[in-house]
Structure formats: C-alpha cells, structure tokens
Amino acid sequence: MHRIESAIEKAVKFRSHGIFISETFELARRQARDAIEKGLNPFPVAVKDCFLTSTSTTCASQMLENYTPPMNATVVDRIVAKGGCIIGKTNLDEFCMGTSSALGHFGPVKSALSEATSDDWLIPGGSSGGSAVAVQTGIADLAVGSDTGGSTRNPAAFNGVFGFKPTYGVLSRSGLIPLVNSLDSPSIFATSAESCWKYLEMLSGIDAADSTSVNLPEIEGIKSIEGLKVGIPAEYNNECLSDDAWKLWNHAANILERQKAQIIPISLPTTKYSLACYSVLSAADIASNMARYDSVAYGHRSKMENSTYEMYRELYLEKALKVRRKISNEIRDAFKKVDIIITPTATGTAPKYSELRDTLFTKEDDDDYFTQAANLAGIPAISVPIGKGCNGLPIGVQLMANKLQDKTLCNIAQLLYSRVL
C-alpha cells in the first residue's frame, strides 16, 4: 500500500502540470487491497484517457465530457488482474490528435522538467503527454499510452523515459477509442526497457474482442550486442534534425559499435513520403470513426452547422495505401540485412509551447517524420533516453525491429541504455 499512497501524494503534488483528467485515488486503494488479498504486489498505473474505464473516459473532448463507459478496455482489465492500481486517467491532445498534449478540452499537460507558467511551459510531447509525465514524475511505474504515429515514443523522448510501441496486434485495441484503426497501437511507458517487456508480457495475448490481436512467439531474446547488425538509414539525417540530436544518434551508434555490433548504412527512400501517406490514411479512418460523434445520439452539440462534406472527402486514399505498402516493403527488405534500425526519435529536445504556437505547430510534423514509418509498417519501436541536449533537456533515440521481435528489441534497448548510464 505504501507505493500506492506515495503515488497518490505525488499526483496531488504535480496537479498544476495537468497530468490527469480524472483522479481515481479511492479506486486505486481498493485495487491495492484486492491485489494484496490475492497475493500480488500492487503497483501504480496511469491510463491514457482514450482507453475505456468504467469510471469515466473523455478522450480530452467536450463531446465525451460526461461519458461513463459500461466496460473496461482489455488492457485495463489485464493490468488490474496483475496487481495494477489505476491512479488516474491521463491527459492528452483531444481524440489523440497532436504531439504537444496542449490541445485537449481540459487544458494542457505541462512538463515537470522545467518551471511552468499559465502562459508558457515546456511541451511534454504527445499525444500521450500525460502518461509520459506520470512516469517521469514517479507517479506511475507503468503508464499506458496509445501510438498512432509516434504518440508514445515522442513524449518518452521529451521526458527522458522509455516509450515502447509493440508490434501491431500484440496488445488488444478493444476498448481503445478508435481513431486510426490500421495504425493505433496501445503502448507502454516505463523507466527501463526491461520493465517495458515485463509489462508487455502482462498485457499481451489473443483477445476475442479484437480480430487483429496476435500472440508473440516465444524466443530467447539476446544477452549481448556482439555481432548485432545495426542499420543507419541515411534519410533520417534530414534538415530538421538538430545538432544535439545528430550527435547523440551518432553516440548511440558508437556505443553499439564499441560493443562489437556491425554498423550498416541503409536507405529507406520512401520514408520522405511517410508524413503525406500518414495524413491521408489517418484522415480516412478519422472521418469514419468520428462520424459517430454527431451530437444526435449523444455528446456535445456545437452551434456551428456547416457542411461536413469537405472533411469527409477522400481524394488520395488509394495512392496513400500504395505508398504505405512501399514503405513497409522497404523496411521488410532492410531487415533482411540488419537486425535493428536506429534513428532519432525527434528533431531535438522538447520545445516551449510558445515556440509551437508561434510557428502554428509545424514542428509537430518535423518530429513525426522520425516515428510514423514504424506505424505504417506495423513493426515494434522503442524510444531510449540517450543523453541531454546543450539546454539540459532529454533526447531519445529510436530502435526498430522486425515484426514480432519485441523481446529482442527490448533486450537491445536495455543493453544500449546500460552503456549510457
């Protein structure tokens, strides 16, 4: 119970950072008592508020402000069955659309890595910013996020924690409010890659309620970097990458090489189209999934009555699907030559809110460039804290592996991080 009470105290301490949309302290206490009675060790969990819980689920939208689901998401039930105690539902960009966690109905998430004011603050990344900050502040041992194009890895990098997007289908999407069905992946924040794997084992498995769910194969993983083939894609050294991020990307590669890994230059030329491809595919899925929020059956009704024809119009879907296939094929072919691919997670350190606002949030697209390909290909990817920029803020590198090589990926991430410390 001590760990749960400590988590609650920290959640109260950091309330001004907007980490939680709803706090479920009494629920966490009940879950802790139940866990102890079952012989389990209770541990504190934060859940992104796009996963259904029978307390409330808003997806940071006024549309769902008073919505109480009749069920829990599968991953939530599995967490609680293993001793997880839900401290609260974490804040995010509305309907998971954004990489700043500043665009939700209930206010922004503010990073705890610097002082914040009402007018400006350090961006925690997004859209799973609340979950990332919950781990960074020590409130949660495990925080659940979702990742459609980098929404877990981006805030993990900005907050100096691990953010792990498993292979598509390994974690059930049942009870995750759908946004982009073919890209959405429940994901994990933790303080180590070892913990990411531990929690993945707790939560994974076939779910009859999710037809896309798959089982992870049983593999031994690896205990040494020696002989590992590491791919470095030339296209990720682009004009948006900061000097700090470039240097630490190289630093990570050098660490692996000193441990007798083989560094292999590779090319993923279609990556440059990933943002356009992602934008078209996500718009198509969003138009379909958001159609239910018409204020007729339930939800907030806007006074604006303009036609939604333009929003739903799909002009480029077939072309985008072809580009997605080409990106997937390039990555699949790359894994015939290498075991993992290492890239930056973002362009650099976390920006201030004022920087994003003054540039109309264009930096979000620059950061997305590094993470979207993993979602388009359905492969596992993890952001690993690798160091700090000249401003003292965290920077992460991203490791990607072939489909269903999640354990190997976490093993390598932990081995890399152990050399960083």
mmCIF file with all atom_site columns, C-alpha atoms in Angstrom, residues 70-160:
data_model
loop_
_atom_site.group_PDB
_atom_site.id
_atom_site.type_symbol
_atom_site.label_atom_id
_atom_site.label_alt_id
_atom_site.label_comp_id
_atom_site.label_asym_id
_atom_site.label_entity_id
_atom_site.label_seq_id
_atom_site.pdbx_PDB_ins_code
_atom_site.Cartn_x
_atom_site.Cartn_y
_atom_site.Cartn_z
_atom_site.occupancy
_atom_site.B_iso_or_equiv
_atom_site.pdbx_formal_charge
_atom_site.auth_seq_id
_atom_site.auth_comp_id
_atom_site.auth_asym_id
_atom_site.auth_atom_id
_atom_site.pdbx_PDB_model_num
ATOM 1  C CA . PRO A 1 70  ? -20.113 0.239  -19.498 1.00 0.00 ? 70  PRO A CA 1
ATOM 2  C CA . MET A 1 71  ? -16.800 -1.673 -19.636 1.00 0.00 ? 71  MET A CA 1
ATOM 3  C CA . ASN A 1 72  ? -13.031 -1.508 -19.331 1.00 0.00 ? 72  ASN A CA 1
ATOM 4  C CA . ALA A 1 73  ? -10.566 -1.822 -22.168 1.00 0.00 ? 73  ALA A CA 1
ATOM 5  C CA . THR A 1 74  ? -8.938  -5.254 -22.343 1.00 0.00 ? 74  THR A CA 1
ATOM 6  C CA . VAL A 1 75  ? -5.508  -3.881 -21.433 1.00 0.00 ? 75  VAL A CA 1
ATOM 7  C CA . VAL A 1 76  ? -7.013  -2.197 -18.359 1.00 0.00 ? 76  VAL A CA 1
ATOM 8  C CA . ASP A 1 77  ? -8.608  -5.424 -17.132 1.00 0.00 ? 77  ASP A CA 1
ATOM 9  C CA . ARG A 1 78  ? -5.335  -7.271 -17.673 1.00 0.00 ? 78  ARG A CA 1
ATOM 10 C CA . ILE A 1 79  ? -3.367  -4.625 -15.752 1.00 0.00 ? 79  ILE A CA 1
ATOM 11 C CA . VAL A 1 80  ? -5.687  -4.805 -12.758 1.00 0.00 ? 80  VAL A CA 1
ATOM 12 C CA . ALA A 1 81  ? -5.630  -8.626 -12.795 1.00 0.00 ? 81  ALA A CA 1
ATOM 13 C CA . LYS A 1 82  ? -1.839  -8.470 -12.355 1.00 0.00 ? 82  LYS A CA 1
ATOM 14 C CA . GLY A 1 83  ? -1.916  -6.033 -9.420  1.00 0.00 ? 83  GLY A CA 1
ATOM 15 C CA . GLY A 1 84  ? -2.087  -2.707 -11.253 1.00 0.00 ? 84  GLY A CA 1
ATOM 16 C CA . CYS A 1 85  ? -3.788  0.116  -9.380  1.00 0.00 ? 85  CYS A CA 1
ATOM 17 C CA . ILE A 1 86  ? -5.139  2.951  -11.511 1.00 0.00 ? 86  ILE A CA 1
ATOM 18 C CA . ILE A 1 87  ? -4.156  6.311  -10.022 1.00 0.00 ? 87  ILE A CA 1
ATOM 19 C CA . GLY A 1 88  ? -5.951  8.272  -12.733 1.00 0.00 ? 88  GLY A CA 1
ATOM 20 C CA . LYS A 1 89  ? -6.789  8.813  -16.399 1.00 0.00 ? 89  LYS A CA 1
ATOM 21 C CA . THR A 1 90  ? -4.103  10.866 -18.103 1.00 0.00 ? 90  THR A CA 1
ATOM 22 C CA . ASN A 1 91  ? -4.472  13.997 -20.199 1.00 0.00 ? 91  ASN A CA 1
ATOM 23 C CA . LEU A 1 92  ? -3.821  14.115 -23.938 1.00 0.00 ? 92  LEU A CA 1
ATOM 24 C CA . ASP A 1 93  ? -4.466  16.013 -27.154 1.00 0.00 ? 93  ASP A CA 1
ATOM 25 C CA . GLU A 1 94  ? -8.182  15.823 -27.969 1.00 0.00 ? 94  GLU A CA 1
ATOM 26 C CA . PHE A 1 95  ? -9.005  12.488 -29.606 1.00 0.00 ? 95  PHE A CA 1
ATOM 27 C CA . CYS A 1 96  ? -5.242  11.787 -29.681 1.00 0.00 ? 96  CYS A CA 1
ATOM 28 C CA . MET A 1 97  ? -4.676  14.334 -32.458 1.00 0.00 ? 97  MET A CA 1
ATOM 29 C CA . GLY A 1 98  ? -1.442  16.212 -31.768 1.00 0.00 ? 98  GLY A CA 1
ATOM 30 C CA . THR A 1 99  ? 2.098   15.877 -30.459 1.00 0.00 ? 99  THR A CA 1
ATOM 31 C CA . SER A 1 100 ? 2.016   18.584 -27.801 1.00 0.00 ? 100 SER A CA 1
ATOM 32 C CA . SER A 1 101 ? -0.674  17.473 -25.299 1.00 0.00 ? 101 SER A CA 1
ATOM 33 C CA . ALA A 1 102 ? -1.714  21.132 -25.346 1.00 0.00 ? 102 ALA A CA 1
ATOM 34 C CA . LEU A 1 103 ? -4.839  20.682 -27.451 1.00 0.00 ? 103 LEU A CA 1
ATOM 35 C CA . GLY A 1 104 ? -7.278  18.978 -25.079 1.00 0.00 ? 104 GLY A CA 1
ATOM 36 C CA . HIS A 1 105 ? -10.577 20.338 -23.784 1.00 0.00 ? 105 HIS A CA 1
ATOM 37 C CA . PHE A 1 106 ? -9.426  20.118 -20.159 1.00 0.00 ? 106 PHE A CA 1
ATOM 38 C CA . GLY A 1 107 ? -6.249  22.159 -20.596 1.00 0.00 ? 107 GLY A CA 1
ATOM 39 C CA . PRO A 1 108 ? -2.629  21.353 -21.441 1.00 0.00 ? 108 PRO A CA 1
ATOM 40 C CA . VAL A 1 109 ? -0.174  18.911 -19.929 1.00 0.00 ? 109 VAL A CA 1
ATOM 41 C CA . LYS A 1 110 ? 2.947   20.751 -18.744 1.00 0.00 ? 110 LYS A CA 1
ATOM 42 C CA . SER A 1 111 ? 6.294   19.017 -18.494 1.00 0.00 ? 111 SER A CA 1
ATOM 43 C CA . ALA A 1 112 ? 7.720   18.725 -14.989 1.00 0.00 ? 112 ALA A CA 1
ATOM 44 C CA . LEU A 1 113 ? 11.272  19.165 -16.292 1.00 0.00 ? 113 LEU A CA 1
ATOM 45 C CA . SER A 1 114 ? 11.096  22.958 -16.068 1.00 0.00 ? 114 SER A CA 1
ATOM 46 C CA . GLU A 1 115 ? 9.123   25.704 -14.380 1.00 0.00 ? 115 GLU A CA 1
ATOM 47 C CA . ALA A 1 116 ? 5.755   26.419 -16.000 1.00 0.00 ? 116 ALA A CA 1
ATOM 48 C CA . THR A 1 117 ? 3.552   29.490 -16.033 1.00 0.00 ? 117 THR A CA 1
ATOM 49 C CA . SER A 1 118 ? -0.021  29.947 -17.180 1.00 0.00 ? 118 SER A CA 1
ATOM 50 C CA . ASP A 1 119 ? 1.276   31.469 -20.432 1.00 0.00 ? 119 ASP A CA 1
ATOM 51 C CA . ASP A 1 120 ? 4.191   29.208 -21.327 1.00 0.00 ? 120 ASP A CA 1
ATOM 52 C CA . TRP A 1 121 ? 5.593   25.815 -20.444 1.00 0.00 ? 121 TRP A CA 1
ATOM 53 C CA . LEU A 1 122 ? 7.806   23.042 -21.717 1.00 0.00 ? 122 LEU A CA 1
ATOM 54 C CA . ILE A 1 123 ? 5.896   20.750 -24.067 1.00 0.00 ? 123 ILE A CA 1
ATOM 55 C CA . PRO A 1 124 ? 5.731   17.131 -22.818 1.00 0.00 ? 124 PRO A CA 1
ATOM 56 C CA . GLY A 1 125 ? 5.145   15.731 -26.314 1.00 0.00 ? 125 GLY A CA 1
ATOM 57 C CA . GLY A 1 126 ? 2.042   13.941 -27.376 1.00 0.00 ? 126 GLY A CA 1
ATOM 58 C CA . SER A 1 127 ? -0.496  12.878 -27.769 1.00 0.00 ? 127 SER A CA 1
ATOM 59 C CA . SER A 1 128 ? 0.262   10.698 -24.721 1.00 0.00 ? 128 SER A CA 1
ATOM 60 C CA . GLY A 1 129 ? 1.930   13.540 -22.788 1.00 0.00 ? 129 GLY A CA 1
ATOM 61 C CA . GLY A 1 130 ? 0.077   12.948 -19.525 1.00 0.00 ? 130 GLY A CA 1
ATOM 62 C CA . SER A 1 131 ? 1.173   9.313  -19.399 1.00 0.00 ? 131 SER A CA 1
ATOM 63 C CA . ALA A 1 132 ? 4.806   10.247 -20.081 1.00 0.00 ? 132 ALA A CA 1
ATOM 64 C CA . VAL A 1 133 ? 4.865   12.863 -17.316 1.00 0.00 ? 133 VAL A CA 1
ATOM 65 C CA . ALA A 1 134 ? 3.182   10.403 -14.910 1.00 0.00 ? 134 ALA A CA 1
ATOM 66 C CA . VAL A 1 135 ? 6.196   8.112  -15.285 1.00 0.00 ? 135 VAL A CA 1
ATOM 67 C CA . GLN A 1 136 ? 8.768   10.924 -15.366 1.00 0.00 ? 136 GLN A CA 1
ATOM 68 C CA . THR A 1 137 ? 7.486   12.343 -12.049 1.00 0.00 ? 137 THR A CA 1
ATOM 69 C CA . GLY A 1 138 ? 7.464   8.916  -10.398 1.00 0.00 ? 138 GLY A CA 1
ATOM 70 C CA . ILE A 1 139 ? 3.689   8.767  -10.008 1.00 0.00 ? 139 ILE A CA 1
ATOM 71 C CA . ALA A 1 140 ? 3.308   5.593  -12.085 1.00 0.00 ? 140 ALA A CA 1
ATOM 72 C CA . ASP A 1 141 ? 5.509   2.534  -12.572 1.00 0.00 ? 141 ASP A CA 1
ATOM 73 C CA . LEU A 1 142 ? 3.579   1.801  -15.759 1.00 0.00 ? 142 LEU A CA 1
ATOM 74 C CA . ALA A 1 143 ? 1.679   4.281  -17.883 1.00 0.00 ? 143 ALA A CA 1
ATOM 75 C CA . VAL A 1 144 ? -0.444  3.162  -20.792 1.00 0.00 ? 144 VAL A CA 1
ATOM 76 C CA . GLY A 1 145 ? -0.457  5.300  -23.911 1.00 0.00 ? 145 GLY A CA 1
ATOM 77 C CA . SER A 1 146 ? -1.558  4.881  -27.483 1.00 0.00 ? 146 SER A CA 1
ATOM 78 C CA . ASP A 1 147 ? 0.666   5.326  -30.527 1.00 0.00 ? 147 ASP A CA 1
ATOM 79 C CA . THR A 1 148 ? -0.681  6.126  -33.981 1.00 0.00 ? 148 THR A CA 1
ATOM 80 C CA . GLY A 1 149 ? 2.352   7.855  -35.473 1.00 0.00 ? 149 GLY A CA 1
ATOM 81 C CA . GLY A 1 150 ? 4.699   8.340  -32.533 1.00 0.00 ? 150 GLY A CA 1
ATOM 82 C CA . SER A 1 151 ? 2.337   9.384  -29.738 1.00 0.00 ? 151 SER A CA 1
ATOM 83 C CA . THR A 1 152 ? 4.219   7.318  -27.151 1.00 0.00 ? 152 THR A CA 1
ATOM 84 C CA . ARG A 1 153 ? 7.788   7.497  -28.421 1.00 0.00 ? 153 ARG A CA 1
ATOM 85 C CA . ASN A 1 154 ? 7.724   11.282 -28.919 1.00 0.00 ? 154 ASN A CA 1
ATOM 86 C CA . PRO A 1 155 ? 6.728   12.178 -25.331 1.00 0.00 ? 155 PRO A CA 1
ATOM 87 C CA . ALA A 1 156 ? 9.027   9.469  -23.994 1.00 0.00 ? 156 ALA A CA 1
ATOM 88 C CA . ALA A 1 157 ? 11.959  11.160 -25.713 1.00 0.00 ? 157 ALA A CA 1
ATOM 89 C CA . PHE A 1 158 ? 10.952  14.607 -24.450 1.00 0.00 ? 158 PHE A CA 1
ATOM 90 C CA . ASN A 1 159 ? 10.648  13.364 -20.857 1.00 0.00 ? 159 ASN A CA 1
ATOM 91 C CA . GLY A 1 160 ? 13.670  11.074 -20.638 1.00 0.00 ? 160 GLY A CA 1
#
